Coordinates of C-alpha atoms in Angstrom, one line a residue:
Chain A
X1 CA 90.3 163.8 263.5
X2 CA 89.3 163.4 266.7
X3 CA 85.4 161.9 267.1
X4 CA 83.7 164.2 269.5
X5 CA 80.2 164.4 267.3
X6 CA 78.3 162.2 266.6
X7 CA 76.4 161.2 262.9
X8 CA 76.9 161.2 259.6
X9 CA 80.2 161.5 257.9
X10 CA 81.2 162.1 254.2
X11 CA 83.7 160.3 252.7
X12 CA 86.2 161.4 250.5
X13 CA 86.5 159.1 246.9
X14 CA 89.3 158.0 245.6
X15 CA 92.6 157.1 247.3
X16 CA 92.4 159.1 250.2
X17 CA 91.5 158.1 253.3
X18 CA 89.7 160.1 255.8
X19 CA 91.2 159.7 259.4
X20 CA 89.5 158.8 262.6
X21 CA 90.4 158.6 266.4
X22 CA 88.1 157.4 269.5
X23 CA 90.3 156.2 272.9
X24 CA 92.7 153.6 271.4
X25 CA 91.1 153.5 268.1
X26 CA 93.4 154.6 265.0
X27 CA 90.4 154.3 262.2
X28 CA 90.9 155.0 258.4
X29 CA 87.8 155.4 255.7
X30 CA 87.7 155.3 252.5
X31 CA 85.4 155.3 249.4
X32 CA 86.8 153.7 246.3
X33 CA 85.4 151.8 243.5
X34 CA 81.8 152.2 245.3
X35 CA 83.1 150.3 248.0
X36 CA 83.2 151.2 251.5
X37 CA 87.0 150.3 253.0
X38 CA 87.9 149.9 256.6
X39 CA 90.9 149.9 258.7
X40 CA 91.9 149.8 261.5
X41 CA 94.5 149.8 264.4
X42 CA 94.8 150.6 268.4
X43 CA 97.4 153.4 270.2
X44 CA 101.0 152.0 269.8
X45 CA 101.2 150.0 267.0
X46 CA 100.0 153.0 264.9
X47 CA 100.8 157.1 266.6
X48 CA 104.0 157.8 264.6
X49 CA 102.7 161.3 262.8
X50 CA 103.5 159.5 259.4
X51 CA 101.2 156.9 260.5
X52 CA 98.3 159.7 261.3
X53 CA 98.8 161.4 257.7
X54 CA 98.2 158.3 255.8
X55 CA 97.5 154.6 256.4
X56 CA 100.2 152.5 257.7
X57 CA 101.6 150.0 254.9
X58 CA 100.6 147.2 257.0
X59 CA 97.0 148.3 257.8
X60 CA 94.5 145.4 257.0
X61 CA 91.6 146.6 254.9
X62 CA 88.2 145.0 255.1
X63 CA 85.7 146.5 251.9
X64 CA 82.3 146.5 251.7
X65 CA 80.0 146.5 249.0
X66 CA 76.4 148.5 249.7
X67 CA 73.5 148.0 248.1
X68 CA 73.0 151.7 247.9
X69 CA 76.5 153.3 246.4
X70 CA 77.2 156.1 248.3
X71 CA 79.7 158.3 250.3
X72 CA 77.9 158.8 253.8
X73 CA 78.6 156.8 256.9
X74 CA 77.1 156.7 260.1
X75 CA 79.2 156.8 263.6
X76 CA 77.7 156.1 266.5
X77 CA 79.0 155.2 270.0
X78 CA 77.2 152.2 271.5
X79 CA 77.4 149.9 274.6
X80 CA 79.8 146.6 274.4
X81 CA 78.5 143.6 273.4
X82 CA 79.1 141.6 276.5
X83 CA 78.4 142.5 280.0
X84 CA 81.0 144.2 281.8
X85 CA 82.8 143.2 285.7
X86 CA 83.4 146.5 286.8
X87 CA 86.9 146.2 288.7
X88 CA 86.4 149.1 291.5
X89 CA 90.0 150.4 292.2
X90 CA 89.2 150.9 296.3
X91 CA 86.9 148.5 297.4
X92 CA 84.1 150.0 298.4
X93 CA 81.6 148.9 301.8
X94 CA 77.9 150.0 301.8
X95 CA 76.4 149.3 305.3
X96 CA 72.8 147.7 305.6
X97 CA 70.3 149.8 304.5
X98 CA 72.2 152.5 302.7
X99 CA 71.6 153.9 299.2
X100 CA 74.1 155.4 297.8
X101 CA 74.8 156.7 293.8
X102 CA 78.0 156.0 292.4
X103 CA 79.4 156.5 288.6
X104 CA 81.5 154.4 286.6
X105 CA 83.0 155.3 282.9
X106 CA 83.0 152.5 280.3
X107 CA 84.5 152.9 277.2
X108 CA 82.3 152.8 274.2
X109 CA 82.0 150.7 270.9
X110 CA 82.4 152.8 267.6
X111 CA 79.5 151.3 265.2
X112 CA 79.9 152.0 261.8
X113 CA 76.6 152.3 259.4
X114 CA 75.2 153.1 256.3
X115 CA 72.2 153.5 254.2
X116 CA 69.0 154.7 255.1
X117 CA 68.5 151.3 257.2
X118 CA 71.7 152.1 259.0
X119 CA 72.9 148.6 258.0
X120 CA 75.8 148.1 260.4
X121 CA 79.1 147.3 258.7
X122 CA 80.7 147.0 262.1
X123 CA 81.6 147.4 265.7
X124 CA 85.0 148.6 266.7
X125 CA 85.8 148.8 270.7
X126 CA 87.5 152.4 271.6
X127 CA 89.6 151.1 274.1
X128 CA 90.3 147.0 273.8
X129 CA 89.5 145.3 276.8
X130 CA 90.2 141.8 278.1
X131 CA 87.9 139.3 278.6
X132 CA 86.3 137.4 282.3
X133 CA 84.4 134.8 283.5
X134 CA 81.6 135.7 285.6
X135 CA 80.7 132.6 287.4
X136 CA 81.7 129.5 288.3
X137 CA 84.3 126.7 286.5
X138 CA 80.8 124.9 285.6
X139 CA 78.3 127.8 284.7
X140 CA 78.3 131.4 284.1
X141 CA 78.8 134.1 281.5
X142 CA 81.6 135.4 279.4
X143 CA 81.7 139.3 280.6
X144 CA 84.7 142.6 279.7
X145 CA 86.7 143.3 282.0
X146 CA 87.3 147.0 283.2
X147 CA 88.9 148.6 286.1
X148 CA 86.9 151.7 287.1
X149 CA 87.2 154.2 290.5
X150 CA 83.4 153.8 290.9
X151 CA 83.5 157.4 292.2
X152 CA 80.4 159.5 294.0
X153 CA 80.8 162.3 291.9
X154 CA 81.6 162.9 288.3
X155 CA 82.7 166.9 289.2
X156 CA 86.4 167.2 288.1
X157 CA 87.3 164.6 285.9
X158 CA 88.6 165.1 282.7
X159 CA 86.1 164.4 279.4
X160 CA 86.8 161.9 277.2
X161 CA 84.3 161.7 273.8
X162 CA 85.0 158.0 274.2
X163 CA 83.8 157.3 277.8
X164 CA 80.3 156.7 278.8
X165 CA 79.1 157.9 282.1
X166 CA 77.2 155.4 283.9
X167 CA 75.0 156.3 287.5
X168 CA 74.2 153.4 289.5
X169 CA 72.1 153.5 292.3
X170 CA 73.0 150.5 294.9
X171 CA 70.5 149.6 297.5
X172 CA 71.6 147.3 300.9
X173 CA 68.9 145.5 301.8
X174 CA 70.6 143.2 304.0
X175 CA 71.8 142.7 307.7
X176 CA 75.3 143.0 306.7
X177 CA 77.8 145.0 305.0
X178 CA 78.0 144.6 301.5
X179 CA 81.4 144.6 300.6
X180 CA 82.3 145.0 296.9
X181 CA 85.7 145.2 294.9
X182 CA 83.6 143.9 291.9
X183 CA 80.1 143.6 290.0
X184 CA 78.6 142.7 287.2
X185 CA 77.0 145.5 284.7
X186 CA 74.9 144.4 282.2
X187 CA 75.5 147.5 279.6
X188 CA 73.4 145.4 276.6
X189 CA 70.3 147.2 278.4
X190 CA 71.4 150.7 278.6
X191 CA 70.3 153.7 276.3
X192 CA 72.8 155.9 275.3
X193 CA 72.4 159.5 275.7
X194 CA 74.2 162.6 274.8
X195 CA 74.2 165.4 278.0
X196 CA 76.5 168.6 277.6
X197 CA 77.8 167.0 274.5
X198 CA 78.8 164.1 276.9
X199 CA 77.5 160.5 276.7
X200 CA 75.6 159.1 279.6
X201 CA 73.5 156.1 280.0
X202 CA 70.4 155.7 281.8
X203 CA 70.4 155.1 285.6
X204 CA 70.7 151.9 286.8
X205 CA 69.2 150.4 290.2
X206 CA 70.5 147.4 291.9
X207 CA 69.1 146.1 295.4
X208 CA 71.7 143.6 296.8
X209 CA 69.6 140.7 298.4
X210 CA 72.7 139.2 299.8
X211 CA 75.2 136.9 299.0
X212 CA 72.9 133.8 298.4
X213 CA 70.6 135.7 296.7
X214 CA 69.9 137.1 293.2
X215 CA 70.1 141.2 293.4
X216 CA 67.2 143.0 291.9
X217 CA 68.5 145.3 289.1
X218 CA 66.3 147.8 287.1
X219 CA 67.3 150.0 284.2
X220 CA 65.2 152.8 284.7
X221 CA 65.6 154.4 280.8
X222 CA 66.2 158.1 282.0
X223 CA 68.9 159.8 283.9
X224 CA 69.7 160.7 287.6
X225 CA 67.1 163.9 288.2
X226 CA 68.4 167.3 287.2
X227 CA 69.8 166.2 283.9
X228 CA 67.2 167.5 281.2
X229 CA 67.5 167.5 277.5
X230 CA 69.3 164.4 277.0
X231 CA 69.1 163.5 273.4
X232 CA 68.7 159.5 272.9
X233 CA 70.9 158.2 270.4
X234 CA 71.6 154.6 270.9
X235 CA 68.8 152.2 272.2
X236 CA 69.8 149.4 274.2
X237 CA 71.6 146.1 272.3
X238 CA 69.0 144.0 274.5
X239 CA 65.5 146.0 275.4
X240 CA 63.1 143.3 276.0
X241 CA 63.2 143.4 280.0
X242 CA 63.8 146.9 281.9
X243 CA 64.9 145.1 284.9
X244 CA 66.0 141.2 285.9
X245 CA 66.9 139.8 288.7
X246 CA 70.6 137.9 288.8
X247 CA 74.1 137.7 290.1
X248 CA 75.8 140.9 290.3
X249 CA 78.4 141.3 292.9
X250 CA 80.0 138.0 293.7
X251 CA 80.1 134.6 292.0
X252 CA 82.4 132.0 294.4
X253 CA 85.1 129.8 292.8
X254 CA 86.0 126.9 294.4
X255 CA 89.7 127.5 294.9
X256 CA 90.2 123.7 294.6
X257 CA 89.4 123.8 290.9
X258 CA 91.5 126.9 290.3
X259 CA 94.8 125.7 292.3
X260 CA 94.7 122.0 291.7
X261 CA 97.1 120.3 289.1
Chain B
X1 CA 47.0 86.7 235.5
X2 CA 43.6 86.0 236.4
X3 CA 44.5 82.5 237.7
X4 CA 47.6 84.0 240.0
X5 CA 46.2 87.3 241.2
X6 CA 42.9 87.5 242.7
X7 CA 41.1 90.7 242.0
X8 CA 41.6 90.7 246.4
X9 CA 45.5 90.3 246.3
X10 CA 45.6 93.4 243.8
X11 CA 43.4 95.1 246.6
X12 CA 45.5 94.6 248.9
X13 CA 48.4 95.0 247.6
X14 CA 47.7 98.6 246.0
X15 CA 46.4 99.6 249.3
X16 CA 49.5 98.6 251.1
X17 CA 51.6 100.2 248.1
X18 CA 49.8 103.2 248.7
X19 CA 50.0 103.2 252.7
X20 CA 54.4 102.9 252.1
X21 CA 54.1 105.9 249.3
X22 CA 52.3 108.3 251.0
X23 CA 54.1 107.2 254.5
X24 CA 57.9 107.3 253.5
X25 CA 57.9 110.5 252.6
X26 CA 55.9 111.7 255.2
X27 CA 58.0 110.2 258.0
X28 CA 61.1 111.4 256.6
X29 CA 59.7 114.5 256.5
X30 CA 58.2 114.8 259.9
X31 CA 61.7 113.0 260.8
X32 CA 63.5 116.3 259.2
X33 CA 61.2 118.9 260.7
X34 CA 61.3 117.4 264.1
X35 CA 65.3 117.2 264.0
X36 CA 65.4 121.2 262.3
X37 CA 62.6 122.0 264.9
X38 CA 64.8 120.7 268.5
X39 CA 68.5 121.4 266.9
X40 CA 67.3 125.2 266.8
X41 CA 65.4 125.7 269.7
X42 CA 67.7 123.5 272.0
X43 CA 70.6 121.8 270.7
X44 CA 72.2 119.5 268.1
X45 CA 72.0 116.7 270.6
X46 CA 68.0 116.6 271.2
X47 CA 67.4 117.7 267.5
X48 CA 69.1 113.8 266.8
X49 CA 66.9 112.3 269.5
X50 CA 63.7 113.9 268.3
X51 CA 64.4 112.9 264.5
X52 CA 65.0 109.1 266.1
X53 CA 62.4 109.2 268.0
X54 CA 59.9 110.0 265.3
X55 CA 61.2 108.1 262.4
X56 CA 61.1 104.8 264.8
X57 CA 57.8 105.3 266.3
X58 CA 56.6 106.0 262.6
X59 CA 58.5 102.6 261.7
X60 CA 56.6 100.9 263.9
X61 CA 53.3 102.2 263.2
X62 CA 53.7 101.6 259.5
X63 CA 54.6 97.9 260.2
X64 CA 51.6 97.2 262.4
X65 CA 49.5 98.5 260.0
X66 CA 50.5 97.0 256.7
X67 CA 50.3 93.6 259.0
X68 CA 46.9 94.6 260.0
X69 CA 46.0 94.8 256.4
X70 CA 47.6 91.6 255.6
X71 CA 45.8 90.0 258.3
X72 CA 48.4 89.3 260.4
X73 CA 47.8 89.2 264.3
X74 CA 50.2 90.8 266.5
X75 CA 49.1 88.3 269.6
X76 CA 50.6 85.2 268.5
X77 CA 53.4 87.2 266.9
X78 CA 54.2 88.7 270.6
X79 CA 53.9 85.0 271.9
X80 CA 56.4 83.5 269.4
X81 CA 58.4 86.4 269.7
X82 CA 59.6 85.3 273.5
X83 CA 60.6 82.0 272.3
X84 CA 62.8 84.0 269.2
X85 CA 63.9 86.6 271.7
X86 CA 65.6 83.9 273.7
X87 CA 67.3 82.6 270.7
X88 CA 68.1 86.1 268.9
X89 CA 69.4 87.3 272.9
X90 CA 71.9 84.5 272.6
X91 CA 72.7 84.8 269.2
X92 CA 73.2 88.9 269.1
X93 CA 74.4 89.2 272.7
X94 CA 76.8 92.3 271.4
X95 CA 74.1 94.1 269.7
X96 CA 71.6 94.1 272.1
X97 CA 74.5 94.9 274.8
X98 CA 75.3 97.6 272.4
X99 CA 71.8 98.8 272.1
X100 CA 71.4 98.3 276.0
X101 CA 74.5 100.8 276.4
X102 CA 72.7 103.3 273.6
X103 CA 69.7 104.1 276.3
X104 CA 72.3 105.0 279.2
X105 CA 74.2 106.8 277.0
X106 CA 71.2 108.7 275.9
X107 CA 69.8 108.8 280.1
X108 CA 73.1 109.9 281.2
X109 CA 74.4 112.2 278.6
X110 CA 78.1 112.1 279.4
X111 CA 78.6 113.5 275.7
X112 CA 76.3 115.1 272.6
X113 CA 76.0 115.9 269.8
X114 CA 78.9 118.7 268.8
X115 CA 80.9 117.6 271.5
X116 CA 85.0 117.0 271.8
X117 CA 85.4 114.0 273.9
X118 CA 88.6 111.4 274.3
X119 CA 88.1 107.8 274.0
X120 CA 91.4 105.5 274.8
X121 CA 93.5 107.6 272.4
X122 CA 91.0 109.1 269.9
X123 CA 90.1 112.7 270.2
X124 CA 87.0 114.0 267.8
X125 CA 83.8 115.4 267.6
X126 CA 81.1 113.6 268.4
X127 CA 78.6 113.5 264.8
X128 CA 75.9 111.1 265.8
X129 CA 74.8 108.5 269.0
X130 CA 72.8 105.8 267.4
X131 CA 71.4 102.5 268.2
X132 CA 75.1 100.2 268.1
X133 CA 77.8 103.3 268.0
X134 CA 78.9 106.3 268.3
X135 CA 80.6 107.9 265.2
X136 CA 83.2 110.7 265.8
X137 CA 84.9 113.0 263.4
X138 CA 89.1 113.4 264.4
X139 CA 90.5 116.4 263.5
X140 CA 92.4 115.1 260.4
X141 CA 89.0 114.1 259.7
X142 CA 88.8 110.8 259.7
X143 CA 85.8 108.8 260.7
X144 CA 86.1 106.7 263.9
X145 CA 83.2 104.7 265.0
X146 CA 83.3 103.3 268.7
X147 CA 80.5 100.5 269.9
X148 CA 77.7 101.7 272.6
X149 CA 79.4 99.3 274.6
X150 CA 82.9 100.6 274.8
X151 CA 82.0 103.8 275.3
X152 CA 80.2 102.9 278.7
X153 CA 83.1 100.4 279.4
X154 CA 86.0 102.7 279.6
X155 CA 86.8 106.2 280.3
X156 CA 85.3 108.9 277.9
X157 CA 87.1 112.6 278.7
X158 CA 84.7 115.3 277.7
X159 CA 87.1 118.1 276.5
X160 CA 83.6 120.5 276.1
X161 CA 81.4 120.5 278.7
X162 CA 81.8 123.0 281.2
X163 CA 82.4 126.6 279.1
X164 CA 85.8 127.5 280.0
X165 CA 89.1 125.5 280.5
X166 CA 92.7 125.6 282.1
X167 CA 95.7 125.4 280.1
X168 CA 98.5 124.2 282.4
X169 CA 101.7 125.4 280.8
X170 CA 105.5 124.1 281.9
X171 CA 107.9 126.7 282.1
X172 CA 111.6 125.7 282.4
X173 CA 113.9 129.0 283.7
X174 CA 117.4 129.1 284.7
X175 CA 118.4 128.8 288.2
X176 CA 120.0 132.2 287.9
X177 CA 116.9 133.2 287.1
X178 CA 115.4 135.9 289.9
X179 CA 111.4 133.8 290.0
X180 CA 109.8 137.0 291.1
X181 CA 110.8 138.7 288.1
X182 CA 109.9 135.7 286.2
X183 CA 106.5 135.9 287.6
X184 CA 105.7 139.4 286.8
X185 CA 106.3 138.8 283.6
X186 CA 104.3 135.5 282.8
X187 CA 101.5 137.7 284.9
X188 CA 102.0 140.4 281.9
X189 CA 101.8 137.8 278.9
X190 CA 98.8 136.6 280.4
X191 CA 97.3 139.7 280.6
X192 CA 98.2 140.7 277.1
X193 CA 97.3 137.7 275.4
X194 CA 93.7 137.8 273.9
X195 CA 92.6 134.4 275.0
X196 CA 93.3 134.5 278.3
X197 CA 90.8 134.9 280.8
X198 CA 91.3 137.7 283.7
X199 CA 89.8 135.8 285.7
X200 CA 89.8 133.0 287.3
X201 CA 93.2 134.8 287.7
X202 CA 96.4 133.0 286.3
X203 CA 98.1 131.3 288.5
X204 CA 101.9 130.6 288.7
X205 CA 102.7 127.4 290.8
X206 CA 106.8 126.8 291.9
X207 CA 106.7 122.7 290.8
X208 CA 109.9 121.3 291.1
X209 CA 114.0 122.5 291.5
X210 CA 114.8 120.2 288.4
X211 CA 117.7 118.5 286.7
X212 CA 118.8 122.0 284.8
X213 CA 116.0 124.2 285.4
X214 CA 113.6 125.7 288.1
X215 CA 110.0 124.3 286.9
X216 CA 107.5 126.6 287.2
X217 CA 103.7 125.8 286.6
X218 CA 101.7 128.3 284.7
X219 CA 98.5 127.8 284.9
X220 CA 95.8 130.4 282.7
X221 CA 92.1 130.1 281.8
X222 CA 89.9 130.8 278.8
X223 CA 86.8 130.2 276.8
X224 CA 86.6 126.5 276.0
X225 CA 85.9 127.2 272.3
X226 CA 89.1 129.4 272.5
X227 CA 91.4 127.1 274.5
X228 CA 93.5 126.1 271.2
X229 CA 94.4 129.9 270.3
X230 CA 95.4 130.2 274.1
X231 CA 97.7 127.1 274.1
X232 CA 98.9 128.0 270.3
X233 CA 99.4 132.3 271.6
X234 CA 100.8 131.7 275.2
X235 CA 103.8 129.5 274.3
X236 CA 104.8 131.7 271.6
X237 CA 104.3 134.8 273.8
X238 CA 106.3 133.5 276.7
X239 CA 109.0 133.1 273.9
X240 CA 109.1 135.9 272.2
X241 CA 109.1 137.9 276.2
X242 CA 111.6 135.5 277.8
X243 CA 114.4 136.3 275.0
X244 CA 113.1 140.1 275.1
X245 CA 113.7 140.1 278.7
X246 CA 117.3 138.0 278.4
X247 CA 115.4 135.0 280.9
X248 CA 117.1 131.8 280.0
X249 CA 115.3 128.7 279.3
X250 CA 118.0 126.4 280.1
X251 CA 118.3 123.0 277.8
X252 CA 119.0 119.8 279.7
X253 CA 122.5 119.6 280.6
X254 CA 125.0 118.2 282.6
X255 CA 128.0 119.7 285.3
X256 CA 131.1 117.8 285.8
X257 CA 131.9 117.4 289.3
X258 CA 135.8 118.0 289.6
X259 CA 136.0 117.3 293.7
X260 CA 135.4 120.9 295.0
X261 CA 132.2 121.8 295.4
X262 CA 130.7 124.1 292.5
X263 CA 134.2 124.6 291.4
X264 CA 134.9 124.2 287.8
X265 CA 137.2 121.6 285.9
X266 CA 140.3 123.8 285.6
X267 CA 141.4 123.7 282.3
X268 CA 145.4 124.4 281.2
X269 CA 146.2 124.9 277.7
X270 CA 150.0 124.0 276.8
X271 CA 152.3 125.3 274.2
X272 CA 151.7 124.2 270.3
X273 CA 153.8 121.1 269.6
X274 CA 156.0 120.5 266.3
X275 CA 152.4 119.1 264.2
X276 CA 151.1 122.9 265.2
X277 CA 147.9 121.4 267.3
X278 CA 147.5 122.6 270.5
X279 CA 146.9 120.8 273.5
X280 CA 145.4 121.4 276.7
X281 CA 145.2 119.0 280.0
X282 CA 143.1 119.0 283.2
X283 CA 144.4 120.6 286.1
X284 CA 143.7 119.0 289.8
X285 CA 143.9 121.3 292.4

C-alpha cells in the first residue's frame, strides 16, 4: 500500500509480508519468530505486479530482534541526513534588496521505529539521490544532490505523500544581483509538519551577504503565515542552533584542480 | 645484614621503591587518559602526542626525583653532560638525526595518525610517529617501519588529506566509435554510479588518437574514504555499458599496409589441390 498516513502500523505474523510504497521505495514487513524483518528495493528493479504481491526471491532481508516482542511499527517521514544542494532548474536572479518566497520539494526519509522509545531500526530514502561536494577540493561538506523548480507558488502541482514542501524566504542585501542556479539547504534543522494531510517544513530565512561573505540563515520553526494547525511530527535531526551563519549559494572551484591531469 | 645495609640505605631505598610503585601506574594511567581524552575530542594524531607528551615529562620528573633522593646533583650532571653529548652526538649521529626529523615531522604534520600515505613504493596506514620512526600498516598487513629521517628526506604522497579525490580513468574506444555518443554515456555511468560525486562534475578529456584506439580521459570525483568502491564500480560499469551499447574497446593491433592507402590486402583463394588443402595467395593490384 501506498504510505499517505503517517504512525503506527500492525504487522501481520507469520510468513506474510505486509507491503509498503513511498516515491521509489518498494518496502516489505514482516513479523516472524519475534523478529522484526526488513526489505527493501527502489522502482525498477522491483514493479512487476508479481513483485508487488509478494517479496521478490532476491529481496535482501535485514531482522531485528526487540527488546519488547511485538507487532507494531512506527513510520515516519523525516528530513535526509545530509544537507541538500538544491539544483534550481531555471536559474533564478533576485535584484539587490528584494525578498522574495520561493518553495522547493525534497523527498523524504522513511524511518522505521519501534517500542515505546521509538528505537529507530532504520532510515530508508523515498527517492535515492546522488551525492555532492559543497566546497572546495581542500574543505567543505559532503551534501544530496536534488534538482528542484524552486517555484513561487506551490498552487497546481500535483501531491506526492513522499515530498516535503519547503518555503524559503531569500533576502538581497547586496549592491548586486544575486544570481543563483544552486544553494545549499541544510534540512538537519527543519521540523516536519503535516498541513492538509501534506508535509511541510518550517520556513526558512536566508540573507545573502554576498559572494565573499557567509549568508545569514534562520530556521524560524513555524510555517509561512496563513497556514494554521500544522501538526509537528518530526523534530529537526540537528536542533541545537535556530539559525547559523555559512555558505549557501556558491562555493568556487579552482578549475585548475578540476581540469588538470 | 646489619654490616651491608645501613638502617639509611633501607630508607632510602623503600622510599624510592615506593616513589616507582605508586608512579608507574600513575603515569601510565594519566598517559592512557590523556591519549583517550585528545583521540576523542580531536583526533587520533593529537591523542598520540598528548599520551607522549605526558608519559615523557612524567619520565623525567620521576628520574629527577629518585636522584634527588639519592643525593645526586643535577648541576654537575648538566656540566658533564656537554662533554658526553659531544661524544654520544658523534657516536649516535642517525638517532639524534632521526629524533631531530621526529620534531618536524610532528611541527609540520605532513601525515597523522589514521592516515594513507606513499613512501618510495609502500602504501599503508600510518599507526604511530615516534621518537626514531614511523610505523605503517600495508594493506596485506604487514608492518613497515620507515626512519624519521627518510621520511623528511624523500617524497611522502598523502593519499588522505584533503576529503575528496579524483579518479582519472583511461578509456580506450574504437575509431569508429562516434565520441559524442561515447561521452553521453560515460556522463550516465557517472551519474549512476553511487560513489561518484555530482559535482565537481565529471569530466571527459580527448587525450590522444592512439596506436588502435581514440584515448579518452575520464576523469570523476568522490569521497576520499570511498575512492576505492569508485575505481572498483566505474571500471566495471563502463564495461558492462560499453558492450550494452555495442562500443568497442579495441585491443592493440596491427594493419598491414598493402600499397594503396586504407585498402586491404586482397586475398584470392585457389582451387583444392590433389592432398585436399586449400590454398589461397595475395593479390597485388
Amino acid at each position: 500500500m501506498n504510505i499517505d498516513k503517517w504512525g503506527e502500523f500492525t504487522l501481520s505474523s507469520g510468513e506474510k509480508a505486509d507491503f509498503f510504497r513511498l516515491g521509489d521505495l518498494r518496502l516489505w514487513l514482516k513479523y516472524k519468530d519475534e523478529e522484526i524483518w526488513i526489505g527493501h528495493q527502489y522502482a525498477g528493479h522491483a514493479d512487476s505486479k508479481e513483485a508487488l504481491d509478494s517479496p521478490p526471491e532476491d529481496l535482501e532481508w535485514a531482522r531485528w530482534a526487540p527488546k519488547e516482542p511485538g507487532n507494531t511499527i512506527k513510520l515516519m517521514p523525516v528530513f535526509p541526513d545530509l544537507p541538500l544542494v538544491v539544483n534550481s532548474e531555471y536559474p533564478l536572479r533576485v535584484n539587490p534588496g528584494a525578498s522574495i518566497q520561493i518553495f522547493t520539494r525534497i523527498p523524504v526519509w522513511l524511518r522505521i521505529s519501534i517500542g515505546k522509545n521509538d528505537t529507530v531500526l532504520t532510515e530508508l530514502p523515498s527517492i535515492k539521490l546522488s551525492r555532492t561536494w559543497f566546497g572546495t577540493p581542500i574543505e567543505g561538506e559532503l551534501c544530496f544532490w536534488a534538482i528542484t523548480k524552486a517555484r513561487r507558488s506551490l498552487s497546481n502541482v500535483e501531491r506526492k505523500p513522499h515530498m516535503v514542501s519547503c518555503p524559503i524566504q531569500i533576502t538581497n542585501k547586496t549592491e548586486e544581483d544575486l544570481n543563483f542556479d544552486k544553494f545549499c539547504f541544510r534540512v538537519e534543522r527543519l521540523k516536519l509538519f503535516v498541513y492538509n494531510e501534506e508535509l511541510w517544513s518550517d520556513e526558512t530565512r536566508i540573507v545573502y551577504q554576498g559572494e565573499e561573505q557567509y549568508s545569514d540563515i534562520n530556521m524560524s520553526g513555524r510555517l509561512p503565515k496563513g497556514m494554521e494547525n500544522a501538526k509537528l511530527i518530526s523534530p529537526p535531526r540537528k536542533p541545537e542552533h535556530r539559525s547559523l551563519a555559512t555558505r549557501t549559494f556558491k562555493m568556487i572551484f579552482d578549475e585548475s584542480f578540476l581540469f588538470g591531469k | 645484614m646489619e654490616t651491608y645495609f645501613s638502617e639509611e640505605f633501607l630508607q632510602l631505598s623503600f622510599k624510592i621503591a615506593l616513589i616507582l610503585i605508586i608512579t608507574i601506574p600513575v603515569l601510565f594511567l594519566l598517559r592512557g587518559w590523556a591519549r583517550n581524552f585528545f583521540t576523542k575530542k580531536y583526533a587520533p594524531h593529537y591523542g598520540m602526542l598528548a599520551g607522549k607528551l605526558v608519559f615523557y615529562t612524567g619520565l623525567i620528573i620521576l628520574v629527577v626525583t629518585i636522584m634527588g633522593q639519592l643525593g645526586i646533583s643535577l648541576a654537575p650532571l648538566l656540566g658533564a653532560a656537554g662533554i658526553v653529548g659531544i661524544a654520544l652526538g658523534f657516536a649516535s649521529q642517525t638517532s639524534v638525526s632521526n629524533i631531530i626529523s621526529g620534531l618536524f615531522l610532528i611541527a609540520e604534520q605532513p601525515f597523522k595518525v589514521d592516515d594513507i600515505i606513499t613512501v618510495n613504493n609502500t602504501t599503508g596506514v600510518v599507526i604511530s610517529i615516534d621518537v626514531l620512526s614511523a610505523k605503517l600498516r600495508t594493506f596485506d598487513n604487514q608492518f613497515v617501519r620507515i626512519p624519521n629521517e627518510t621520511l623528511i628526506k624523500t617524497e611522502v604522497r598523502n593519499l588522505t588529506r584533503f576529503p575528496i579525490r579524483r579518479f582519472n580513468a583511461k578509456v580506450s574506444v574504437a575509431y569508429k566509435e562516434d565520441i559524442s555518443k561515447v561521452k553521453e554515456i560515460l556522463m550516465d555511468v557517472a551519474d549512476k554510479n553511487e560513489f561518484a560525486l555530482s559535482e565537481p562534475k565529471p569530466i571527459i578529456l580527448f587525450d590522444a588518437f592512439g596506436a588502435s584506439s581514440i584515448d579518452l580521459l575520464f576523469l570523476v570525483w568522490a569521497p576520499v574514504s570511498e575512492f576505492l568502491q569508485l575505481r572498483n564500480t566505474i571500471q566495471e560499469d563502463i564495461k558492462a555499458r560499453f558492450d550494452e551499447e555495442g562500443i568497442e574497446i579495441p585491443f592493440p593491433h596491427v594493419s598491414l599496409y598493402s600499397g594503396s592507402a586504407s585498402k586491404a590486402i586482397p586475398i584470392e583463394i585457389s582451387d583444392t589441390d590433389s592432398s585436399g588443402s586449400g590454398k589461397f595467395k595475395g593479390r597485388n593490384k
